[in-house]
Coordinates of C-alpha atoms in Angstrom, one line a residue:
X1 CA -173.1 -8.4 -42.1
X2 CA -173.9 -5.3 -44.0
X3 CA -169.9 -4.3 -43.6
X4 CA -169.1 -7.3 -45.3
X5 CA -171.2 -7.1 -47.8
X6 CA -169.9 -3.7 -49.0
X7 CA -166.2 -4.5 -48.9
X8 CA -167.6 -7.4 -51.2
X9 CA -169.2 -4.9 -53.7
X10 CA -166.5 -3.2 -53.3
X11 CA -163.4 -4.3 -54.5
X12 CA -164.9 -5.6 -58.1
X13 CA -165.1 -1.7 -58.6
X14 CA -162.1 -0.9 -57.4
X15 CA -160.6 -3.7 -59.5
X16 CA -162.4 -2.4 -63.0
X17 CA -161.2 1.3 -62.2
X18 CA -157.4 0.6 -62.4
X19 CA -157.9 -1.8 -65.5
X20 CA -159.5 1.6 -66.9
X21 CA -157.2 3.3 -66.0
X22 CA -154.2 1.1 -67.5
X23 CA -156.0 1.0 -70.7
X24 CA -156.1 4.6 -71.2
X25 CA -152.6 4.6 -70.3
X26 CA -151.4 2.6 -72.7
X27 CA -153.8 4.5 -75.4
X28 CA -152.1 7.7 -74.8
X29 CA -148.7 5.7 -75.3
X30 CA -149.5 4.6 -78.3
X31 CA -148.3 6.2 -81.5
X32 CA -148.8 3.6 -84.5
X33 CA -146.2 1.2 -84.0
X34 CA -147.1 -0.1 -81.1
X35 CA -146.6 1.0 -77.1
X36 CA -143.0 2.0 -75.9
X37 CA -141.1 1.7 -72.7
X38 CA -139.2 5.6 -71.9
X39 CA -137.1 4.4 -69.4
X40 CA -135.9 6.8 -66.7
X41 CA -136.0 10.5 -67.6
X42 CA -132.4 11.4 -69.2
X43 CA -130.3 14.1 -68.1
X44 CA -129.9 16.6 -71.0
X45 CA -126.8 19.1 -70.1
X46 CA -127.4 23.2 -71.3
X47 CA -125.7 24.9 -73.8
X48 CA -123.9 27.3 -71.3
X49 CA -122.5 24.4 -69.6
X50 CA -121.1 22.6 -72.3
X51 CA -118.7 25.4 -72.8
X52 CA -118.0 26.8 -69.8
X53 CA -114.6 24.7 -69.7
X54 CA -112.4 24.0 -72.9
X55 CA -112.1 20.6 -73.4
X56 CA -108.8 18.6 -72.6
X57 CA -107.2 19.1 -75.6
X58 CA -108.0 22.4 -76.4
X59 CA -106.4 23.6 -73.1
X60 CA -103.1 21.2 -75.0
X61 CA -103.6 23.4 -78.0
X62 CA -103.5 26.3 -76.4
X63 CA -100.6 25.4 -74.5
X64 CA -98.3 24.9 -77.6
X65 CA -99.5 28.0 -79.7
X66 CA -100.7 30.7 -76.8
X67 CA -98.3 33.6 -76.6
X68 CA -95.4 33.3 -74.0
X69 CA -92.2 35.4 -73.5
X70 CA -88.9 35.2 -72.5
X71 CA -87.7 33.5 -75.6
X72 CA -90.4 31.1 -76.4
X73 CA -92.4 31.1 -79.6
X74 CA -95.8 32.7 -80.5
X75 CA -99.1 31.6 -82.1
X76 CA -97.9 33.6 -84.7
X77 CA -94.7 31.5 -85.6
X78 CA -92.5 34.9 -84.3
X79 CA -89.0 34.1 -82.1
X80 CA -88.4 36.8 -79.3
X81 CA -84.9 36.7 -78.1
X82 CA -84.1 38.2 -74.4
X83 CA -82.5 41.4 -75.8
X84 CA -85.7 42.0 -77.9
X85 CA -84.4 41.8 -81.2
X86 CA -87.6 39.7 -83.0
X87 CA -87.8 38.0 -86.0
X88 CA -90.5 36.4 -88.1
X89 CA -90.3 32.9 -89.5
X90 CA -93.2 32.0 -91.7
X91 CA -95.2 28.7 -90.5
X92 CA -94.8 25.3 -92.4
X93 CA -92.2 23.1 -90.4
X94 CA -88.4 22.9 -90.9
X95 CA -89.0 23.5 -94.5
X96 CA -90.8 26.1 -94.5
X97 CA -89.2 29.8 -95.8
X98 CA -88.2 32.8 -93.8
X99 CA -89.5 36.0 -94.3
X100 CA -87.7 39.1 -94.2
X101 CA -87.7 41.7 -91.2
X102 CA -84.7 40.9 -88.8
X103 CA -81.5 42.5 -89.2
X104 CA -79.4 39.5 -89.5
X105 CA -81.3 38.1 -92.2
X106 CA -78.5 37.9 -95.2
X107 CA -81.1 39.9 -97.7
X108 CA -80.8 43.2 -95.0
X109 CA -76.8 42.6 -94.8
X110 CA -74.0 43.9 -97.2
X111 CA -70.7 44.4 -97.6
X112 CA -68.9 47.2 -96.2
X113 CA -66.5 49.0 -98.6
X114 CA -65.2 52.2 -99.2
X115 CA -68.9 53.7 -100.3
X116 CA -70.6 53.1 -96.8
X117 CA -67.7 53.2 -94.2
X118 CA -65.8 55.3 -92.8
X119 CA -61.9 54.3 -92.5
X120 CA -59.6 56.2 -90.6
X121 CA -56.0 55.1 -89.5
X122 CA -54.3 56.0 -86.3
X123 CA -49.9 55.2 -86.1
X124 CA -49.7 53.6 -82.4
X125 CA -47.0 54.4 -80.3
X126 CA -47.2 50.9 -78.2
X127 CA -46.9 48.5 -79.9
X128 CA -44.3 50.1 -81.6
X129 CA -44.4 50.1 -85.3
X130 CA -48.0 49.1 -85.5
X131 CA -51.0 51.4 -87.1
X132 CA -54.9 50.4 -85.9
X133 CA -57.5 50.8 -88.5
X134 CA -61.1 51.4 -88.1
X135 CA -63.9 50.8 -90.2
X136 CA -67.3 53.2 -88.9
X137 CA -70.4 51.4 -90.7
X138 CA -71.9 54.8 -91.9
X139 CA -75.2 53.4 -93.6
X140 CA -77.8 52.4 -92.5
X141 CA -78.1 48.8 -92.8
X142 CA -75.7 46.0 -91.4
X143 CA -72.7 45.2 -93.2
X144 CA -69.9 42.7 -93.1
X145 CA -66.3 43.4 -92.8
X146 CA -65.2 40.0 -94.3
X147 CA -61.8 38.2 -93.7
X148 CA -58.7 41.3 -93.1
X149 CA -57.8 44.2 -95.1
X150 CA -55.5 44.4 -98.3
X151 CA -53.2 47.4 -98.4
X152 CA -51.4 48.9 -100.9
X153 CA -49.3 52.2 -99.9
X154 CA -49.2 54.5 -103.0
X155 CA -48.0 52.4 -106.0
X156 CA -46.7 48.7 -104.1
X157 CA -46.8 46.0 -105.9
X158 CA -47.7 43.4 -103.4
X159 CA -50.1 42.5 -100.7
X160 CA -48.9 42.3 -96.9
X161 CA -50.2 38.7 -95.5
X162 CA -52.7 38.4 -92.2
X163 CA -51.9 36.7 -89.0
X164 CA -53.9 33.8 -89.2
X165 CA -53.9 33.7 -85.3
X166 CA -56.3 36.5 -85.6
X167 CA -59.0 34.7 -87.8
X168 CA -62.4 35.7 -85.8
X169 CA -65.0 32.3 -85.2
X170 CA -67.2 34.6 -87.2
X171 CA -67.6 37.6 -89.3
X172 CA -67.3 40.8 -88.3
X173 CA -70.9 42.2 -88.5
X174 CA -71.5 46.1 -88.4
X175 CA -74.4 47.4 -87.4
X176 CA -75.1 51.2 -88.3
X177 CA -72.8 53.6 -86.4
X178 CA -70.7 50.6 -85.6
X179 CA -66.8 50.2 -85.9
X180 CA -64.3 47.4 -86.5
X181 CA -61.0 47.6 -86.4
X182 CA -57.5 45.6 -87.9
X183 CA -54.0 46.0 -86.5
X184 CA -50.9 46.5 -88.8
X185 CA -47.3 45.7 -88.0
X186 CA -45.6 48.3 -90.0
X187 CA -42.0 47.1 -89.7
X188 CA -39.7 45.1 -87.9
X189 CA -38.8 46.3 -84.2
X190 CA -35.3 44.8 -84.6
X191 CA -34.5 46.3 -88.2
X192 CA -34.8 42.7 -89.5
X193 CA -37.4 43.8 -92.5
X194 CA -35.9 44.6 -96.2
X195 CA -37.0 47.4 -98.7
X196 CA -37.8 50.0 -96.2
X197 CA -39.7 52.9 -97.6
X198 CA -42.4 55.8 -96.0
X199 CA -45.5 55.5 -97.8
X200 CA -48.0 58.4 -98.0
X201 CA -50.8 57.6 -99.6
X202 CA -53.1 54.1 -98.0
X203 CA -55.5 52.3 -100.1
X204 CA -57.8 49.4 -98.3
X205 CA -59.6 47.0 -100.3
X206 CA -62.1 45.2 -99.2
X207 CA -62.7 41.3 -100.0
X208 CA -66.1 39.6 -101.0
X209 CA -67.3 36.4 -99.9
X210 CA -65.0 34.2 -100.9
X211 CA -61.2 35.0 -100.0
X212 CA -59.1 37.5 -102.3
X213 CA -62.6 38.3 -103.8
X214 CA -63.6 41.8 -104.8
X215 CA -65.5 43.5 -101.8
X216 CA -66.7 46.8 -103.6
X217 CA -65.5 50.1 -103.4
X218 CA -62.2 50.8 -101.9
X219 CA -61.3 53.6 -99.5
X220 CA -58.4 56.4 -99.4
X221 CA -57.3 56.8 -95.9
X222 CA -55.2 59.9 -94.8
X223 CA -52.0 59.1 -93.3
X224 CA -49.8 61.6 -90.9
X225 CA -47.9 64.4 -93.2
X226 CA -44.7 63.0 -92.6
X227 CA -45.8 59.8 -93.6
X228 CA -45.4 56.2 -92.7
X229 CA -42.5 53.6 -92.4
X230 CA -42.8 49.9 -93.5
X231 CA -40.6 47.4 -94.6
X232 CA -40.9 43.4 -95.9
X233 CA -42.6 42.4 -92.2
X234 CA -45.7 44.3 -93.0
X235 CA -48.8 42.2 -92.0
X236 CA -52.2 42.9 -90.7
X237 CA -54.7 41.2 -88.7
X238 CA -58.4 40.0 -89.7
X239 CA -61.2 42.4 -88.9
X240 CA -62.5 42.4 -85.5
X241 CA -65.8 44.0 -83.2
X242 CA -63.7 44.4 -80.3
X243 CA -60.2 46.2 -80.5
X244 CA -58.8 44.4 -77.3
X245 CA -58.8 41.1 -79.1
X246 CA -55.8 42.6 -81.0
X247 CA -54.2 45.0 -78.4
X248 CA -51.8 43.2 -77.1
X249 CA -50.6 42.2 -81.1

């Protein structure tokens, strides 16, 4: 009986402890407006993890404007070719403007003339009756040797014509120390040419941009003592890098 009793007596207390308990509970989550439900705690990432790994599209980002070689382009807007000759473009799209710094820009290229070449002519002995001229760029920036050369020995009155099979697909670019060259048919083989006459004294003139232009300064090139024979057949060839492309002329 007395067991029974005090499970009895009991539970009532039991019963008003946990209501005492609730109630300062929901005191303590009170803050004015009323009592509020947290939820389940949230997981709140740290700083250091956040940016441990770039995000997807700054790894894209990086991947269009990171540096590469072998002839891709740079953060920097800069184009490296395979042969390491760089130039810088400045950034803005197609429109935007080029600045200067690579050698085949057209503001670091000139004309070559008489006042920063070299020319020199050498009388061929196969083929016959043909002289080889070449032009040594002796400055020091780039020039152009633009379409053929005009020649005039000492006072003639007229211009030999160019072989039109010779036009190059592009100019003939000189870099400093570099050399073109033009081919000349002096005279007939077979005696065919009219008003034959030795000439001792060459002028070359240069031509500007446009054809028959003026090209700058002209150049006096020494000829053998003896001098040299042409007649009415006299015609040259366009300016080119490479000699073999008129050897066989």
């Amino acid at each position: 009986m007395r067991n029974r009793r005090t499970r009895r007596t009991r539970t009532p207390l039991l019963a008003a402890a946990a209501a005492a308990l609730a109630a300062l509970a929901l005191t303590a989550c009170d803050n004015g407006t009323g009592t509020k439900d947290e939820g389940a705690a949230r997981n709140t990432p740290s700083a250091s993890a956040s940016t441990d790994k770039p995000s997807a599209d700054a790894k894209e980002q990086q991947g269009t404007t990171g540096s590469t070689t072998n002839g891709t382009q740079t953060s920097a807007g800069t184009h490296r070719g395979t042969g390491g000759t760089q130039g810088t473009h400045a950034s803005g799209g197609s429109g935007g403007s080029k600045t200067s710094g690579h050698p085949w820009d057209p503001e670091n290229r000139f004309l070559c003339d008489g006042s920063n070449t070299r020319v020199t002519a050498q009388v061929l002995s196969r083929p016959l009756n043909h002289m080889l001229l070449t032009v040594k760029n002796t400055g020091s920036k780039y020039c152009d040797l633009t379409y053929y050369p005009v020649l005039r020995f000492d006072g003639m009155q007229w211009a030999p014509a160019a072989d039109e099979s010779t036009h190059p697909q592009a100019v003939t670019t000189l870099a400093p120390g570099e050399s073109g060259y033009a081919g000349v048919l002096l005279s007939a083989a077979d005696g065919s040419g009219d008003g034959g006459q030795t000439g001792h004294k060459l002028t070359v003139y240069f031509q500007g941009r446009t054809p028959h232009s003026d090209g700058g300064a002209t150049a006096n090139v020494a000829l053998p003592s003896k001098g040299v024979y042409y007649d009415s057949t006299l015609k040259v060839t366009y300016w080119v890098l490479d000699p073999s492309d008129i050897a066989s002329w």
